Amino acid sequence: IVFFGSARAKPLEDINDKISHLERELALDLSEEKRKDLEKILAKTKKSVQLSEYYEQTRELAKRITAWDMERKGPNRYYISTGGGPGIMEAANRGASEVPGGRSVGLGISLPFEENLNPYISDGLGFEFHYFFTRKYWFLYLCKAMVICPGGFGTLDELFETLTLRQTGKITKPLPTVLFGKKYWDSIFNLDVMAEWGTISPEDLDLFLITDSIDEAFDFITQGLIDMENNS
C-alpha cells in the first residue's frame, strides 16, 4: 500500500516545540533586527502547522491499516510502502512501526538535498534507487492501493503518472486510490474543469477518492482490498 507525500512535513510535536521556543525568545530584550528575523521565522513555522497535521494523520492512517492487516485472517499480507525519505514518507513508515510486529518498506532515491532512508523502515526492507523511473516501476508493480497526501512536484508526478497508466489501460488491476487532504487537493487543482472541457472523461474522476477523513480513507482502502480478494 503505497503512500506518497511531501518530504517537508515535520512531526507536529517538533513544530509546536519550535513555535514555543521562538515565542520565548521573542519575549526577551532583543535588538530590532533580531526581533524581525525571529518574527519571520515564527510566521513561517506557524504556516507549516497545517502540513504537520497531515504528518500526524498519515501516521495514524498507516498505523490503522497495518493493525488491520496484522489482525485479519485474509489470504494476503499488505505492507505500507513509501519513498523512504522524511516528511509524509517517514510518517507512514512510523505509523506502521508503531504496531507490534508491523513491517514497512522504503524505496528511496539518491538526491543531493535529502536525508538517508528514515529510521522507521523495517530492517532489510529499505532500498535506494538512482533513477526515478526504475523506482516508480517497483512502486507500482506490487502496489495494491495508494494514498496520496499533500506534496510537491514529485508527489504530483507520481500521482499523474499513475492516473495516466490507469486511464490508458496500462494498469488494468483495481487500484483503490485516496487523495488524502481535501482542502489541499481542492486548492491546487480542479479536475471537474478538465471533465467539462472534455480533456478527461467524467468517469476518470472515479479513479480516486478525495477525503479529509481518516475513517473514510481507511474504509475505502481496506474494503477495496477485500473486494479484490473476493473477486480474484
PDB file of C-alpha atoms in Angstrom:
ATOM      1  CA  ILE A   1       0.000   0.000   0.000  1.00  0.00           C
ATOM      2  CA  VAL A   2       1.940   2.973  -1.305  1.00  0.00           C
ATOM      3  CA  PHE A   3       1.966   6.329   0.470  1.00  0.00           C
ATOM      4  CA  PHE A   4       3.201   9.388  -1.435  1.00  0.00           C
ATOM      5  CA  GLY A   5       3.565  12.894   0.003  1.00  0.00           C
ATOM      6  CA  SER A   6       5.786  15.814   0.886  1.00  0.00           C
ATOM      7  CA  ALA A   7       9.261  15.287   2.298  1.00  0.00           C
ATOM      8  CA  ARG A   8       8.949  18.668   4.050  1.00  0.00           C
ATOM      9  CA  ALA A   9       6.303  17.761   6.623  1.00  0.00           C
ATOM     10  CA  LYS A  10       7.549  17.669  10.213  1.00  0.00           C
ATOM     11  CA  PRO A  11       6.081  15.960  13.280  1.00  0.00           C
ATOM     12  CA  LEU A  12       3.541  18.288  14.873  1.00  0.00           C
ATOM     13  CA  GLU A  13       5.266  17.989  18.241  1.00  0.00           C
ATOM     14  CA  ASP A  14       8.520  19.297  16.742  1.00  0.00           C
ATOM     15  CA  ILE A  15       6.758  22.250  15.130  1.00  0.00           C
ATOM     16  CA  ASN A  16       4.908  23.156  18.330  1.00  0.00           C
ATOM     17  CA  ASP A  17       8.173  22.944  20.293  1.00  0.00           C
ATOM     18  CA  LYS A  18       9.842  25.255  17.773  1.00  0.00           C
ATOM     19  CA  ILE A  19       6.969  27.750  17.998  1.00  0.00           C
ATOM     20  CA  SER A  20       7.171  27.750  21.809  1.00  0.00           C
ATOM     21  CA  HIS A  21      10.939  28.240  21.674  1.00  0.00           C
ATOM     22  CA  LEU A  22      10.636  31.181  19.253  1.00  0.00           C
ATOM     23  CA  GLU A  23       7.906  32.805  21.330  1.00  0.00           C
ATOM     24  CA  ARG A  24      10.117  32.549  24.426  1.00  0.00           C
ATOM     25  CA  GLU A  25      12.989  34.154  22.539  1.00  0.00           C
ATOM     26  CA  LEU A  26      10.745  36.972  21.329  1.00  0.00           C
ATOM     27  CA  ALA A  27       9.790  37.703  24.943  1.00  0.00           C
ATOM     28  CA  LEU A  28      13.414  38.627  25.648  1.00  0.00           C
ATOM     29  CA  ASP A  29      15.014  42.038  25.223  1.00  0.00           C
ATOM     30  CA  LEU A  30      16.223  41.844  21.619  1.00  0.00           C
ATOM     31  CA  SER A  31      17.580  44.192  19.002  1.00  0.00           C
ATOM     32  CA  GLU A  32      15.073  45.319  16.393  1.00  0.00           C
ATOM     33  CA  GLU A  33      16.907  43.418  13.665  1.00  0.00           C
ATOM     34  CA  LYS A  34      16.973  40.196  15.685  1.00  0.00           C
ATOM     35  CA  ARG A  35      13.288  40.562  16.557  1.00  0.00           C
ATOM     36  CA  LYS A  36      12.291  40.978  12.908  1.00  0.00           C
ATOM     37  CA  ASP A  37      14.303  37.909  11.915  1.00  0.00           C
ATOM     38  CA  LEU A  38      12.671  35.800  14.613  1.00  0.00           C
ATOM     39  CA  GLU A  39       9.197  37.072  13.732  1.00  0.00           C
ATOM     40  CA  LYS A  40       9.718  35.989  10.116  1.00  0.00           C
ATOM     41  CA  ILE A  41      10.856  32.542  11.239  1.00  0.00           C
ATOM     42  CA  LEU A  42       7.885  32.271  13.610  1.00  0.00           C
ATOM     43  CA  ALA A  43       5.393  33.214  10.885  1.00  0.00           C
ATOM     44  CA  LYS A  44       6.899  30.649   8.523  1.00  0.00           C
ATOM     45  CA  THR A  45       6.886  27.986  11.233  1.00  0.00           C
ATOM     46  CA  LYS A  46       3.231  28.624  12.052  1.00  0.00           C
ATOM     47  CA  LYS A  47       2.353  28.173   8.376  1.00  0.00           C
ATOM     48  CA  SER A  48       3.901  24.716   8.478  1.00  0.00           C
ATOM     49  CA  VAL A  49       1.482  23.552  11.188  1.00  0.00           C
ATOM     50  CA  GLN A  50      -1.152  22.501   8.638  1.00  0.00           C
ATOM     51  CA  LEU A  51       1.347  20.278   6.820  1.00  0.00           C
ATOM     52  CA  SER A  52       2.459  18.834  10.152  1.00  0.00           C
ATOM     53  CA  GLU A  53      -1.141  17.955  10.922  1.00  0.00           C
ATOM     54  CA  TYR A  54      -1.139  15.813   7.777  1.00  0.00           C
ATOM     55  CA  TYR A  55       2.053  14.153   9.051  1.00  0.00           C
ATOM     56  CA  GLU A  56       0.153  13.031  12.151  1.00  0.00           C
ATOM     57  CA  GLN A  57      -2.926  11.960  10.190  1.00  0.00           C
ATOM     58  CA  THR A  58      -0.777   9.956   7.767  1.00  0.00           C
ATOM     59  CA  ARG A  59       0.937   8.308  10.702  1.00  0.00           C
ATOM     60  CA  GLU A  60      -2.432   7.319  12.180  1.00  0.00           C
ATOM     61  CA  LEU A  61      -3.837   6.037   8.883  1.00  0.00           C
ATOM     62  CA  ALA A  62      -0.762   3.879   8.205  1.00  0.00           C
ATOM     63  CA  LYS A  63      -0.934   2.567  11.766  1.00  0.00           C
ATOM     64  CA  ARG A  64      -4.595   1.624  11.401  1.00  0.00           C
ATOM     65  CA  ILE A  65      -4.078  -0.118   8.058  1.00  0.00           C
ATOM     66  CA  THR A  66      -1.118  -2.066   9.460  1.00  0.00           C
ATOM     67  CA  ALA A  67      -3.081  -3.094  12.559  1.00  0.00           C
ATOM     68  CA  TRP A  68      -5.972  -4.197  10.330  1.00  0.00           C
ATOM     69  CA  ASP A  69      -3.595  -6.322   8.271  1.00  0.00           C
ATOM     70  CA  MET A  70      -1.989  -7.871  11.348  1.00  0.00           C
ATOM     71  CA  GLU A  71      -5.344  -8.802  12.904  1.00  0.00           C
ATOM     72  CA  ARG A  72      -7.114 -10.248   9.868  1.00  0.00           C
ATOM     73  CA  LYS A  73      -7.031 -13.781   8.522  1.00  0.00           C
ATOM     74  CA  GLY A  74      -7.226 -12.981   4.829  1.00  0.00           C
ATOM     75  CA  PRO A  75      -5.219 -14.755   2.132  1.00  0.00           C
ATOM     76  CA  ASN A  76      -2.782 -11.868   1.604  1.00  0.00           C
ATOM     77  CA  ARG A  77      -0.488  -9.656   3.655  1.00  0.00           C
ATOM     78  CA  TYR A  78      -0.238  -5.941   2.931  1.00  0.00           C
ATOM     79  CA  TYR A  79       2.681  -3.686   3.809  1.00  0.00           C
ATOM     80  CA  ILE A  80       2.992   0.081   3.871  1.00  0.00           C
ATOM     81  CA  SER A  81       5.497   1.274   1.262  1.00  0.00           C
ATOM     82  CA  THR A  82       6.910   4.790   0.890  1.00  0.00           C
ATOM     83  CA  GLY A  83       9.653   6.719  -0.844  1.00  0.00           C
ATOM     84  CA  GLY A  84      11.759   6.102   2.247  1.00  0.00           C
ATOM     85  CA  GLY A  85      12.544   9.733   2.983  1.00  0.00           C
ATOM     86  CA  PRO A  86      11.444  12.229   5.641  1.00  0.00           C
ATOM     87  CA  GLY A  87       8.105  14.004   5.967  1.00  0.00           C
ATOM     88  CA  ILE A  88       4.929  12.203   4.942  1.00  0.00           C
ATOM     89  CA  MET A  89       7.013   9.183   3.948  1.00  0.00           C
ATOM     90  CA  GLU A  90       8.507   8.986   7.421  1.00  0.00           C
ATOM     91  CA  ALA A  91       5.048   9.388   8.954  1.00  0.00           C
ATOM     92  CA  ALA A  92       3.679   6.366   7.091  1.00  0.00           C
ATOM     93  CA  ASN A  93       6.656   4.154   7.962  1.00  0.00           C
ATOM     94  CA  ARG A  94       6.469   5.405  11.542  1.00  0.00           C
ATOM     95  CA  GLY A  95       2.787   4.581  11.851  1.00  0.00           C
ATOM     96  CA  ALA A  96       3.398   1.040  10.623  1.00  0.00           C
ATOM     97  CA  SER A  97       6.288   0.604  13.066  1.00  0.00           C
ATOM     98  CA  GLU A  98       4.036   1.507  15.995  1.00  0.00           C
ATOM     99  CA  VAL A  99       2.032  -1.686  15.529  1.00  0.00           C
ATOM    100  CA  PRO A 100       3.690  -4.679  17.262  1.00  0.00           C
ATOM    101  CA  GLY A 101       5.194  -6.786  14.504  1.00  0.00           C
ATOM    102  CA  GLY A 102       4.305  -4.201  11.841  1.00  0.00           C
ATOM    103  CA  ARG A 103       6.667  -4.007   8.892  1.00  0.00           C
ATOM    104  CA  SER A 104       7.011  -1.440   6.113  1.00  0.00           C
ATOM    105  CA  VAL A 105       9.090  -0.793   3.008  1.00  0.00           C
ATOM    106  CA  GLY A 106      11.116   2.236   1.906  1.00  0.00           C
ATOM    107  CA  LEU A 107      12.099   2.751  -1.740  1.00  0.00           C
ATOM    108  CA  GLY A 108      14.479   5.692  -1.554  1.00  0.00           C
ATOM    109  CA  ILE A 109      16.060   7.832  -4.234  1.00  0.00           C
ATOM    110  CA  SER A 110      19.591   9.225  -4.165  1.00  0.00           C
ATOM    111  CA  LEU A 111      19.251  13.011  -4.000  1.00  0.00           C
ATOM    112  CA  PRO A 112      21.872  15.587  -3.006  1.00  0.00           C
ATOM    113  CA  PHE A 113      19.486  17.526  -0.733  1.00  0.00           C
ATOM    114  CA  GLU A 114      17.593  14.731   1.009  1.00  0.00           C
ATOM    115  CA  GLU A 115      18.496  12.668   4.053  1.00  0.00           C
ATOM    116  CA  ASN A 116      19.128   8.938   4.042  1.00  0.00           C
ATOM    117  CA  LEU A 117      16.294   6.474   4.497  1.00  0.00           C
ATOM    118  CA  ASN A 118      14.174   7.293   7.533  1.00  0.00           C
ATOM    119  CA  PRO A 119      14.722   5.178  10.676  1.00  0.00           C
ATOM    120  CA  TYR A 120      11.200   3.695  10.769  1.00  0.00           C
ATOM    121  CA  ILE A 121      11.618   1.407   7.745  1.00  0.00           C
ATOM    122  CA  SER A 122      11.813  -2.252   8.737  1.00  0.00           C
ATOM    123  CA  ASP A 123      15.235  -3.900   8.759  1.00  0.00           C
ATOM    124  CA  GLY A 124      16.093  -5.329   5.364  1.00  0.00           C
ATOM    125  CA  LEU A 125      13.232  -3.513   3.614  1.00  0.00           C
ATOM    126  CA  GLY A 126      14.981  -0.242   2.807  1.00  0.00           C
ATOM    127  CA  PHE A 127      16.228   0.208  -0.773  1.00  0.00           C
ATOM    128  CA  GLU A 128      17.842   3.082  -2.658  1.00  0.00           C
ATOM    129  CA  PHE A 129      17.422   3.802  -6.373  1.00  0.00           C
ATOM    130  CA  HIS A 130      19.405   6.046  -8.662  1.00  0.00           C
ATOM    131  CA  TYR A 131      16.750   6.545 -11.353  1.00  0.00           C
ATOM    132  CA  PHE A 132      13.225   7.780 -10.737  1.00  0.00           C
ATOM    133  CA  PHE A 133      11.741   5.585 -13.476  1.00  0.00           C
ATOM    134  CA  THR A 134      13.015   2.302 -12.011  1.00  0.00           C
ATOM    135  CA  ARG A 135      11.874   3.348  -8.563  1.00  0.00           C
ATOM    136  CA  LYS A 136       8.379   4.200  -9.833  1.00  0.00           C
ATOM    137  CA  TYR A 137       8.198   0.867 -11.643  1.00  0.00           C
ATOM    138  CA  TRP A 138       8.773  -1.039  -8.413  1.00  0.00           C
ATOM    139  CA  PHE A 139       6.329   1.171  -6.556  1.00  0.00           C
ATOM    140  CA  LEU A 140       3.544   0.233  -8.964  1.00  0.00           C
ATOM    141  CA  TYR A 141       4.468  -3.357  -9.825  1.00  0.00           C
ATOM    142  CA  LEU A 142       3.426  -4.722  -6.427  1.00  0.00           C
ATOM    143  CA  CYS A 143       1.093  -1.874  -5.442  1.00  0.00           C
ATOM    144  CA  LYS A 144      -2.434  -2.861  -4.389  1.00  0.00           C
ATOM    145  CA  ALA A 145      -3.648   0.540  -3.139  1.00  0.00           C
ATOM    146  CA  MET A 146      -2.374   4.126  -2.925  1.00  0.00           C
ATOM    147  CA  VAL A 147      -2.673   7.060  -0.536  1.00  0.00           C
ATOM    148  CA  ILE A 148      -1.550  10.394  -1.981  1.00  0.00           C
ATOM    149  CA  CYS A 149      -1.001  13.015   0.722  1.00  0.00           C
ATOM    150  CA  PRO A 150      -0.203  16.720   0.238  1.00  0.00           C
ATOM    151  CA  GLY A 151       3.068  17.049  -1.630  1.00  0.00           C
ATOM    152  CA  GLY A 152       5.048  18.946  -4.223  1.00  0.00           C
ATOM    153  CA  PHE A 153       6.231  18.339  -7.780  1.00  0.00           C
ATOM    154  CA  GLY A 154       7.432  14.800  -7.039  1.00  0.00           C
ATOM    155  CA  THR A 155       4.109  13.797  -5.498  1.00  0.00           C
ATOM    156  CA  LEU A 156       2.172  15.297  -8.415  1.00  0.00           C
ATOM    157  CA  ASP A 157       4.443  13.479 -10.876  1.00  0.00           C
ATOM    158  CA  GLU A 158       3.759  10.161  -9.144  1.00  0.00           C
ATOM    159  CA  LEU A 159       0.029  10.847  -8.943  1.00  0.00           C
ATOM    160  CA  PHE A 160      -0.494  11.872 -12.558  1.00  0.00           C
ATOM    161  CA  GLU A 161       1.717   9.156 -13.997  1.00  0.00           C
ATOM    162  CA  THR A 162      -0.326   6.569 -12.109  1.00  0.00           C
ATOM    163  CA  LEU A 163      -3.624   8.126 -13.242  1.00  0.00           C
ATOM    164  CA  THR A 164      -2.351   8.157 -16.847  1.00  0.00           C
ATOM    165  CA  LEU A 165      -1.390   4.486 -16.691  1.00  0.00           C
ATOM    166  CA  ARG A 166      -4.809   3.584 -15.336  1.00  0.00           C
ATOM    167  CA  GLN A 167      -6.695   5.828 -17.758  1.00  0.00           C
ATOM    168  CA  THR A 168      -4.892   4.355 -20.756  1.00  0.00           C
ATOM    169  CA  GLY A 169      -5.241   0.757 -19.580  1.00  0.00           C
ATOM    170  CA  LYS A 170      -1.544   0.173 -18.964  1.00  0.00           C
ATOM    171  CA  ILE A 171      -2.547  -0.655 -15.393  1.00  0.00           C
ATOM    172  CA  THR A 172      -5.620  -2.897 -15.555  1.00  0.00           C
ATOM    173  CA  LYS A 173      -5.751  -4.147 -11.969  1.00  0.00           C
ATOM    174  CA  PRO A 174      -8.053  -2.440  -9.454  1.00  0.00           C
ATOM    175  CA  LEU A 175      -6.069   0.145  -7.508  1.00  0.00           C
ATOM    176  CA  PRO A 176      -8.004   1.880  -4.715  1.00  0.00           C
ATOM    177  CA  THR A 177      -6.538   5.393  -4.614  1.00  0.00           C
ATOM    178  CA  VAL A 178      -7.129   8.029  -1.949  1.00  0.00           C
ATOM    179  CA  LEU A 179      -6.123  11.670  -2.286  1.00  0.00           C
ATOM    180  CA  PHE A 180      -5.867  12.448   1.408  1.00  0.00           C
ATOM    181  CA  GLY A 181      -6.246  16.119   2.314  1.00  0.00           C
ATOM    182  CA  LYS A 182      -9.359  17.526   0.650  1.00  0.00           C
ATOM    183  CA  LYS A 183      -8.544  21.142   1.491  1.00  0.00           C
ATOM    184  CA  TYR A 184      -5.130  20.818  -0.146  1.00  0.00           C
ATOM    185  CA  TRP A 185      -6.192  18.942  -3.261  1.00  0.00           C
ATOM    186  CA  ASP A 186      -9.243  21.101  -3.889  1.00  0.00           C
ATOM    187  CA  SER A 187      -6.995  24.169  -3.640  1.00  0.00           C
ATOM    188  CA  ILE A 188      -4.330  23.143  -6.141  1.00  0.00           C
ATOM    189  CA  PHE A 189      -6.414  21.665  -8.937  1.00  0.00           C
ATOM    190  CA  ASN A 190      -9.955  21.402 -10.247  1.00  0.00           C
ATOM    191  CA  LEU A 191     -10.331  18.229 -12.251  1.00  0.00           C
ATOM    192  CA  ASP A 192     -14.040  18.896 -12.798  1.00  0.00           C
ATOM    193  CA  VAL A 193     -12.981  21.658 -15.208  1.00  0.00           C
ATOM    194  CA  MET A 194     -10.955  19.126 -17.203  1.00  0.00           C
ATOM    195  CA  ALA A 195     -14.045  16.943 -17.491  1.00  0.00           C
ATOM    196  CA  GLU A 196     -16.140  19.949 -18.533  1.00  0.00           C
ATOM    197  CA  TRP A 197     -13.631  20.803 -21.279  1.00  0.00           C
ATOM    198  CA  GLY A 198     -13.545  17.201 -22.402  1.00  0.00           C
ATOM    199  CA  THR A 199      -9.822  16.709 -21.828  1.00  0.00           C
ATOM    200  CA  ILE A 200     -10.683  13.829 -19.494  1.00  0.00           C
ATOM    201  CA  SER A 201     -13.845  11.729 -19.292  1.00  0.00           C
ATOM    202  CA  PRO A 202     -16.298  12.194 -16.405  1.00  0.00           C
ATOM    203  CA  GLU A 203     -15.626   8.596 -15.335  1.00  0.00           C
ATOM    204  CA  ASP A 204     -11.936   9.441 -14.903  1.00  0.00           C
ATOM    205  CA  LEU A 205     -12.983  11.318 -11.772  1.00  0.00           C
ATOM    206  CA  ASP A 206     -13.903   7.935 -10.293  1.00  0.00           C
ATOM    207  CA  LEU A 207     -10.283   6.787 -10.353  1.00  0.00           C
ATOM    208  CA  PHE A 208      -9.762   8.183  -6.842  1.00  0.00           C
ATOM    209  CA  LEU A 209     -11.429   9.343  -3.645  1.00  0.00           C
ATOM    210  CA  ILE A 210     -10.654  12.764  -2.171  1.00  0.00           C
ATOM    211  CA  THR A 211     -11.177  12.934   1.587  1.00  0.00           C
ATOM    212  CA  ASP A 212     -10.029  14.554   4.816  1.00  0.00           C
ATOM    213  CA  SER A 213     -11.344  11.698   6.947  1.00  0.00           C
ATOM    214  CA  ILE A 214      -9.038   9.005   8.290  1.00  0.00           C
ATOM    215  CA  ASP A 215     -12.078   6.772   8.787  1.00  0.00           C
ATOM    216  CA  GLU A 216     -13.260   7.218   5.198  1.00  0.00           C
ATOM    217  CA  ALA A 217      -9.769   6.658   3.772  1.00  0.00           C
ATOM    218  CA  PHE A 218      -9.293   3.546   5.918  1.00  0.00           C
ATOM    219  CA  ASP A 219     -12.662   2.086   4.926  1.00  0.00           C
ATOM    220  CA  PHE A 220     -12.103   2.843   1.226  1.00  0.00           C
ATOM    221  CA  ILE A 221      -8.657   1.212   1.146  1.00  0.00           C
ATOM    222  CA  THR A 222      -9.472  -1.860   3.238  1.00  0.00           C
ATOM    223  CA  GLN A 223     -12.803  -2.554   1.537  1.00  0.00           C
ATOM    224  CA  GLY A 224     -11.121  -2.186  -1.840  1.00  0.00           C
ATOM    225  CA  LEU A 225      -8.535  -4.784  -0.844  1.00  0.00           C
ATOM    226  CA  ILE A 226     -11.199  -7.156   0.449  1.00  0.00           C
ATOM    227  CA  ASP A 227     -13.199  -6.765  -2.778  1.00  0.00           C
ATOM    228  CA  MET A 228     -10.095  -7.603  -4.827  1.00  0.00           C
ATOM    229  CA  GLU A 229      -9.509 -10.760  -2.780  1.00  0.00           C
ATOM    230  CA  ASN A 230     -13.127 -11.841  -3.187  1.00  0.00           C
ATOM    231  CA  ASN A 231     -13.017 -11.277  -6.948  1.00  0.00           C
ATOM    232  CA  SER A 232      -9.682 -12.971  -7.550  1.00  0.00           C
TER     233      SER A 232
END
